[in-house]
């Protein structure tokens, strides 16, 4: 599948993570015995460059990307990116397909019925997770991405002199990394992969080595930042530095600790809720 397809056997793969707070780049060389890290870098972004899934300061973002690429390896052209947020949805469902029926047509039709977006405004992709030959039932993972949002990032990269060769989804990219690291190991039971981003936290559940589901939590890194701004009166930049332990500002350390603990409790509650959803889905399956 296009969104989730495995990396090609090329000499190198470059991953570019375009976040709200920073841009990260990793270049991996392909070897017979695995991967070798050749280059890595990070470039922080000013506040407000990206809000939600929308690029607000396009020129600043292009400049930041080109600067980071030139610092790491100016020869980089092809990159792999992933997306998340409200413009991306995923769903998992089961249905029966007779041997003489076109499975792809049926999956895409079902996907159109399930998507909350207009079918003409999205790019659909899917992966068959499991087939039951006895019942002719298949388990399908569906992904839908808003064309407008996805195209805005693709156009941005081309204007930065880059070529996106793979567009993935954050939760599935993390799942692929986990699968590669655990390849050959016995995978029984359930593993939760927690990705704490700027705006969202993703909790991805992997059951018996196979992707199960993902829950998005609205409490993430920026919630810690905003909590400190409200509780001890720091600016956005001061709060970020304080979280990193690099601040030179004077503030009430007791209130700082209370703010961090409050934000951590909110995040923990969101993760607990994600686990509750997972347990409920297991009971209904």
Tab-separated table of C-alpha atoms in Angstrom:
chain	number	residue	atom	x	y	z
A	1	UNK	CA	0.000	0.000	0.000
A	2	UNK	CA	1.158	3.522	-0.717
A	3	UNK	CA	0.890	5.101	2.742
A	4	UNK	CA	2.196	2.097	4.620
A	5	UNK	CA	4.455	0.341	2.137
A	6	UNK	CA	7.809	-0.927	3.301
A	7	UNK	CA	10.993	0.962	2.544
A	8	UNK	CA	12.616	0.136	-0.743
A	9	UNK	CA	16.002	-1.549	-0.770
A	10	UNK	CA	17.911	1.612	-1.586
A	11	UNK	CA	21.389	2.666	-0.504
A	12	UNK	CA	20.003	5.242	1.904
A	13	UNK	CA	16.732	6.374	3.461
A	14	UNK	CA	16.149	9.855	4.856
A	15	UNK	CA	13.382	10.430	7.357
A	16	UNK	CA	12.135	13.995	7.830
A	17	UNK	CA	9.865	14.678	10.812
A	18	UNK	CA	8.077	18.033	10.475
A	19	UNK	CA	6.782	18.831	13.944
A	20	UNK	CA	5.113	21.870	15.477
A	21	UNK	CA	8.116	22.763	17.613
A	22	UNK	CA	11.013	21.428	15.549
A	23	UNK	CA	12.122	19.551	12.443
A	24	UNK	CA	14.150	16.360	12.797
A	25	UNK	CA	16.166	14.561	10.124
A	26	UNK	CA	17.738	11.111	10.115
A	27	UNK	CA	19.734	9.533	7.285
A	28	UNK	CA	20.179	5.765	7.401
A	29	UNK	CA	22.504	3.810	5.139
A	30	UNK	CA	21.359	0.339	4.120
A	31	UNK	CA	23.844	-2.442	4.834
A	32	UNK	CA	23.593	-6.184	4.463
A	33	UNK	CA	23.609	-6.551	8.231
A	34	UNK	CA	21.140	-3.714	8.910
A	35	UNK	CA	21.141	0.074	9.015
A	36	UNK	CA	23.895	2.561	9.822
A	37	UNK	CA	23.149	6.085	11.057
A	38	UNK	CA	25.011	8.474	8.771
A	39	UNK	CA	23.500	11.858	9.648
A	40	UNK	CA	21.021	13.351	12.063
A	41	UNK	CA	19.939	16.855	12.975
A	42	UNK	CA	17.271	19.004	14.570
A	43	UNK	CA	16.094	22.544	13.836
A	44	UNK	CA	13.753	24.334	16.219
A	45	UNK	CA	10.862	26.350	14.823
A	46	UNK	CA	9.463	29.662	16.082
A	47	UNK	CA	5.996	29.453	17.680
A	48	UNK	CA	3.069	29.569	15.264
A	49	UNK	CA	4.790	28.216	12.139
A	50	UNK	CA	2.440	25.207	12.202
A	51	UNK	CA	-0.921	25.238	13.982
A	52	UNK	CA	-2.827	21.983	14.091
A	53	UNK	CA	-2.311	20.505	10.627
A	54	UNK	CA	-2.084	23.910	8.927
A	55	UNK	CA	1.142	25.543	7.778
A	56	UNK	CA	0.870	29.204	8.824
A	57	UNK	CA	4.389	30.487	8.036
A	58	UNK	CA	5.327	28.682	4.842
A	59	UNK	CA	8.486	30.619	3.973
A	60	UNK	CA	9.910	30.182	7.479
A	61	UNK	CA	9.258	26.446	7.337
A	62	UNK	CA	10.912	26.067	3.914
A	63	UNK	CA	13.954	28.004	5.154
A	64	UNK	CA	14.200	25.819	8.267
A	65	UNK	CA	13.988	22.613	6.202
A	66	UNK	CA	16.622	23.694	3.681
A	67	UNK	CA	18.935	24.852	6.485
A	68	UNK	CA	18.632	21.507	8.281
A	69	UNK	CA	19.187	19.493	5.097
A	70	UNK	CA	22.264	21.531	4.184
A	71	UNK	CA	23.677	21.040	7.665
A	72	UNK	CA	23.183	17.265	7.527
A	73	UNK	CA	23.866	16.463	3.864
A	74	UNK	CA	23.278	18.924	0.988
A	75	UNK	CA	22.971	16.019	-1.479
A	76	UNK	CA	19.713	14.810	0.104
A	77	UNK	CA	16.769	14.905	-2.314
A	78	UNK	CA	14.415	12.014	-1.522
A	79	UNK	CA	12.803	11.962	1.903
A	80	UNK	CA	10.251	9.937	3.847
A	81	UNK	CA	7.671	11.837	5.896
A	82	UNK	CA	4.731	10.930	8.089
A	83	UNK	CA	1.586	12.758	9.116
A	84	UNK	CA	-0.838	12.843	12.013
A	85	UNK	CA	-3.587	15.053	13.358
A	86	UNK	CA	-7.222	15.740	12.616
A	87	UNK	CA	-6.778	15.418	8.846
A	88	UNK	CA	-5.820	11.752	9.201
A	89	UNK	CA	-8.160	8.973	10.273
A	90	UNK	CA	-7.728	5.225	10.564
A	91	UNK	CA	-10.224	2.451	11.103
A	92	UNK	CA	-10.217	-1.319	11.311
A	93	UNK	CA	-13.102	-3.494	10.216
A	94	UNK	CA	-14.029	-7.034	9.205
A	95	UNK	CA	-16.250	-8.236	6.398
A	96	UNK	CA	-16.812	-11.265	4.232
A	97	UNK	CA	-15.489	-11.501	0.663
A	98	UNK	CA	-16.446	-14.363	-1.599
A	99	UNK	CA	-13.628	-15.842	-3.736
A	100	UNK	CA	-15.208	-14.559	-6.966
A	101	UNK	CA	-15.638	-10.981	-5.679
A	102	UNK	CA	-13.197	-8.098	-6.161
A	103	UNK	CA	-11.847	-7.499	-2.651
A	104	UNK	CA	-10.262	-4.140	-3.472
A	105	UNK	CA	-13.487	-2.688	-4.885
A	106	UNK	CA	-15.442	-3.840	-1.841
A	107	UNK	CA	-12.822	-2.448	0.582
A	108	UNK	CA	-12.751	0.956	-1.124
A	109	UNK	CA	-16.541	1.118	-1.211
A	110	UNK	CA	-16.716	0.265	2.495
A	111	UNK	CA	-14.001	2.832	3.190
A	112	UNK	CA	-16.055	5.517	1.476
A	113	UNK	CA	-19.018	4.706	3.693
A	114	UNK	CA	-16.934	4.874	6.859
A	115	UNK	CA	-14.957	8.048	6.180
A	116	UNK	CA	-16.374	11.242	7.761
A	117	UNK	CA	-14.822	13.236	4.898
A	118	UNK	CA	-16.104	13.615	1.337
A	119	UNK	CA	-14.598	10.784	-0.729
A	120	UNK	CA	-13.512	13.238	-3.433
A	121	UNK	CA	-11.476	15.200	-0.856
A	122	UNK	CA	-9.400	12.343	0.545
A	123	UNK	CA	-6.763	9.778	-0.356
A	124	UNK	CA	-7.694	6.283	0.786
A	125	UNK	CA	-5.379	3.403	1.474
A	126	UNK	CA	-5.746	0.040	3.167
A	127	UNK	CA	-3.920	-3.046	4.312
A	128	UNK	CA	-5.355	-6.534	4.822
A	129	UNK	CA	-4.218	-7.589	8.282
A	130	UNK	CA	-5.715	-11.063	8.384
A	131	UNK	CA	-7.619	-13.542	6.205
A	132	UNK	CA	-9.769	-16.352	7.529
A	133	UNK	CA	-9.967	-18.980	4.744
A	134	UNK	CA	-12.650	-20.934	6.575
A	135	UNK	CA	-15.128	-18.036	6.823
A	136	UNK	CA	-13.820	-15.960	3.847
A	137	UNK	CA	-13.647	-13.016	6.273
A	138	UNK	CA	-10.860	-10.444	6.074
A	139	UNK	CA	-9.647	-7.887	8.613
A	140	UNK	CA	-8.784	-4.550	6.995
A	141	UNK	CA	-6.885	-1.508	8.240
A	142	UNK	CA	-8.098	1.668	6.547
A	143	UNK	CA	-6.323	5.023	6.305
A	144	UNK	CA	-7.837	8.239	4.952
A	145	UNK	CA	-5.951	11.527	4.570
A	146	UNK	CA	-7.359	14.891	3.524
A	147	UNK	CA	-5.937	15.773	0.107
A	148	UNK	CA	-5.612	19.460	0.952
A	149	UNK	CA	-3.449	18.854	4.014
A	150	UNK	CA	-1.328	16.124	2.448
A	151	UNK	CA	-0.780	18.114	-0.752
A	152	UNK	CA	0.240	21.225	1.207
A	153	UNK	CA	3.130	19.281	2.764
A	154	UNK	CA	4.105	17.618	-0.516
A	155	UNK	CA	4.168	20.998	-2.311
A	156	UNK	CA	6.166	22.498	0.556
A	157	UNK	CA	8.850	19.811	0.253
A	158	UNK	CA	9.143	20.252	-3.517
A	159	UNK	CA	9.564	24.000	-2.997
A	160	UNK	CA	12.319	23.178	-0.497
A	161	UNK	CA	14.094	21.170	-3.220
A	162	UNK	CA	13.094	17.774	-1.844
A	163	UNK	CA	11.094	14.854	-3.192
A	164	UNK	CA	8.783	12.933	-0.813
A	165	UNK	CA	8.964	9.261	-1.837
A	166	UNK	CA	6.866	7.882	1.024
A	167	UNK	CA	4.068	9.542	2.999
A	168	UNK	CA	3.304	7.498	6.096
A	169	UNK	CA	1.194	7.971	9.230
A	170	UNK	CA	2.958	8.570	12.564
A	171	UNK	CA	1.325	5.667	14.392
A	172	UNK	CA	2.078	3.188	11.597
A	173	UNK	CA	5.650	4.430	11.183
A	174	UNK	CA	6.274	3.802	14.889
A	175	UNK	CA	4.633	0.393	14.558
A	176	UNK	CA	6.947	-0.436	11.634
A	177	UNK	CA	10.000	0.549	13.723
A	178	UNK	CA	8.820	-1.670	16.548
A	179	UNK	CA	8.198	-4.555	14.143
A	180	UNK	CA	11.715	-4.252	12.716
A	181	UNK	CA	13.308	-4.150	16.175
A	182	UNK	CA	11.307	-7.137	17.435
A	183	UNK	CA	11.657	-9.216	14.267
A	184	UNK	CA	12.450	-12.819	15.103
A	185	UNK	CA	11.274	-12.499	18.694
A	186	UNK	CA	8.242	-14.276	20.069
A	187	UNK	CA	5.453	-11.701	20.248
A	188	UNK	CA	2.633	-12.797	22.504
A	189	UNK	CA	0.337	-10.416	24.321
A	190	UNK	CA	-0.105	-6.685	23.777
A	191	UNK	CA	2.443	-3.870	23.554
A	192	UNK	CA	1.530	-0.176	23.783
A	193	UNK	CA	3.691	2.315	21.858
A	194	UNK	CA	3.322	5.848	23.273
A	195	UNK	CA	4.354	8.780	21.066
A	196	UNK	CA	4.199	12.143	22.888
A	197	UNK	CA	4.148	14.914	20.303
A	198	UNK	CA	3.544	18.662	20.522
A	199	UNK	CA	-0.241	18.764	20.022
A	200	UNK	CA	-1.167	15.076	20.234
A	201	UNK	CA	-0.082	11.919	21.983
A	202	UNK	CA	-0.624	8.671	20.045
A	203	UNK	CA	-1.015	5.344	21.823
A	204	UNK	CA	-0.625	2.463	19.382
A	205	UNK	CA	-1.540	-1.067	20.449
A	206	UNK	CA	0.225	-4.052	18.908
A	207	UNK	CA	-1.348	-7.426	19.706
A	208	UNK	CA	0.610	-10.622	19.097
A	209	UNK	CA	2.935	-8.721	16.761
A	210	UNK	CA	0.113	-7.275	14.615
A	211	UNK	CA	-1.176	-3.700	14.612
A	212	UNK	CA	-4.437	-3.477	16.544
A	213	UNK	CA	-5.484	0.165	16.970
A	214	UNK	CA	-4.400	3.722	17.812
A	215	UNK	CA	-5.923	6.291	20.151
A	216	UNK	CA	-5.110	10.010	19.955
A	217	UNK	CA	-4.859	12.005	23.185
A	218	UNK	CA	-5.150	15.794	23.115
A	219	UNK	CA	-2.740	16.175	26.059
A	220	UNK	CA	0.845	16.342	24.788
A	221	UNK	CA	4.035	18.391	25.061
A	222	UNK	CA	2.436	21.777	24.486
A	223	UNK	CA	0.042	21.172	27.398
A	224	UNK	CA	3.044	21.166	29.764
A	225	UNK	CA	4.223	24.426	28.193
A	226	UNK	CA	0.857	26.185	28.508
A	227	UNK	CA	0.354	24.900	32.064
A	228	UNK	CA	3.618	26.536	33.150
A	229	UNK	CA	2.718	29.769	31.376
A	230	UNK	CA	-0.553	29.943	33.320
A	231	UNK	CA	0.712	28.742	36.702
A	232	UNK	CA	3.935	30.742	37.076
A	233	UNK	CA	3.575	33.451	34.436
A	234	UNK	CA	6.336	32.381	32.054
A	235	UNK	CA	6.465	33.308	28.399
A	236	UNK	CA	6.333	30.572	25.763
A	237	UNK	CA	10.115	30.624	25.306
A	238	UNK	CA	10.778	30.712	29.058
A	239	UNK	CA	8.469	27.751	29.638
A	240	UNK	CA	10.227	25.691	26.965
A	241	UNK	CA	13.628	26.466	28.461
A	242	UNK	CA	12.381	25.668	31.964
A	243	UNK	CA	11.118	22.252	30.853
A	244	UNK	CA	14.551	21.557	29.340
A	245	UNK	CA	16.287	22.731	32.521
A	246	UNK	CA	18.076	25.525	30.665
A	247	UNK	CA	16.248	28.574	31.998
A	248	UNK	CA	17.973	31.586	33.549
A	249	UNK	CA	14.672	33.102	34.726
A	250	UNK	CA	13.764	33.135	38.415
A	251	UNK	CA	10.440	31.549	39.363
A	252	UNK	CA	8.733	29.682	42.165
A	253	UNK	CA	10.183	26.155	41.922
A	254	UNK	CA	7.338	24.740	44.025
A	255	UNK	CA	4.741	26.080	41.568
A	256	UNK	CA	6.885	24.794	38.684
A	257	UNK	CA	6.848	21.298	40.181
A	258	UNK	CA	3.101	21.507	40.797
A	259	UNK	CA	2.513	22.561	37.191
A	260	UNK	CA	4.596	19.688	35.809
A	261	UNK	CA	2.863	17.182	38.099
A	262	UNK	CA	-0.579	18.465	37.081
A	263	UNK	CA	0.239	18.190	33.350
A	264	UNK	CA	1.739	14.724	33.873
A	265	UNK	CA	-1.412	13.576	35.683
A	266	UNK	CA	-3.561	14.820	32.788
A	267	UNK	CA	-1.388	12.954	30.307
A	268	UNK	CA	-1.489	9.834	32.470
A	269	UNK	CA	-5.304	10.033	32.613
A	270	UNK	CA	-5.450	10.260	28.817
A	271	UNK	CA	-3.219	7.211	28.448
A	272	UNK	CA	-5.347	5.314	30.994
A	273	UNK	CA	-8.429	6.179	28.934
A	274	UNK	CA	-6.727	4.840	25.803
A	275	UNK	CA	-6.074	1.571	27.640
A	276	UNK	CA	-9.732	1.460	28.684
A	277	UNK	CA	-10.826	1.829	25.043
A	278	UNK	CA	-8.477	-0.985	24.088
A	279	UNK	CA	-9.853	-3.280	26.795
A	280	UNK	CA	-13.422	-2.459	25.721
A	281	UNK	CA	-12.642	-3.258	22.092
A	282	UNK	CA	-11.136	-6.572	23.156
A	283	UNK	CA	-14.339	-7.497	24.972
A	284	UNK	CA	-16.484	-6.624	21.953
A	285	UNK	CA	-14.309	-8.517	19.448
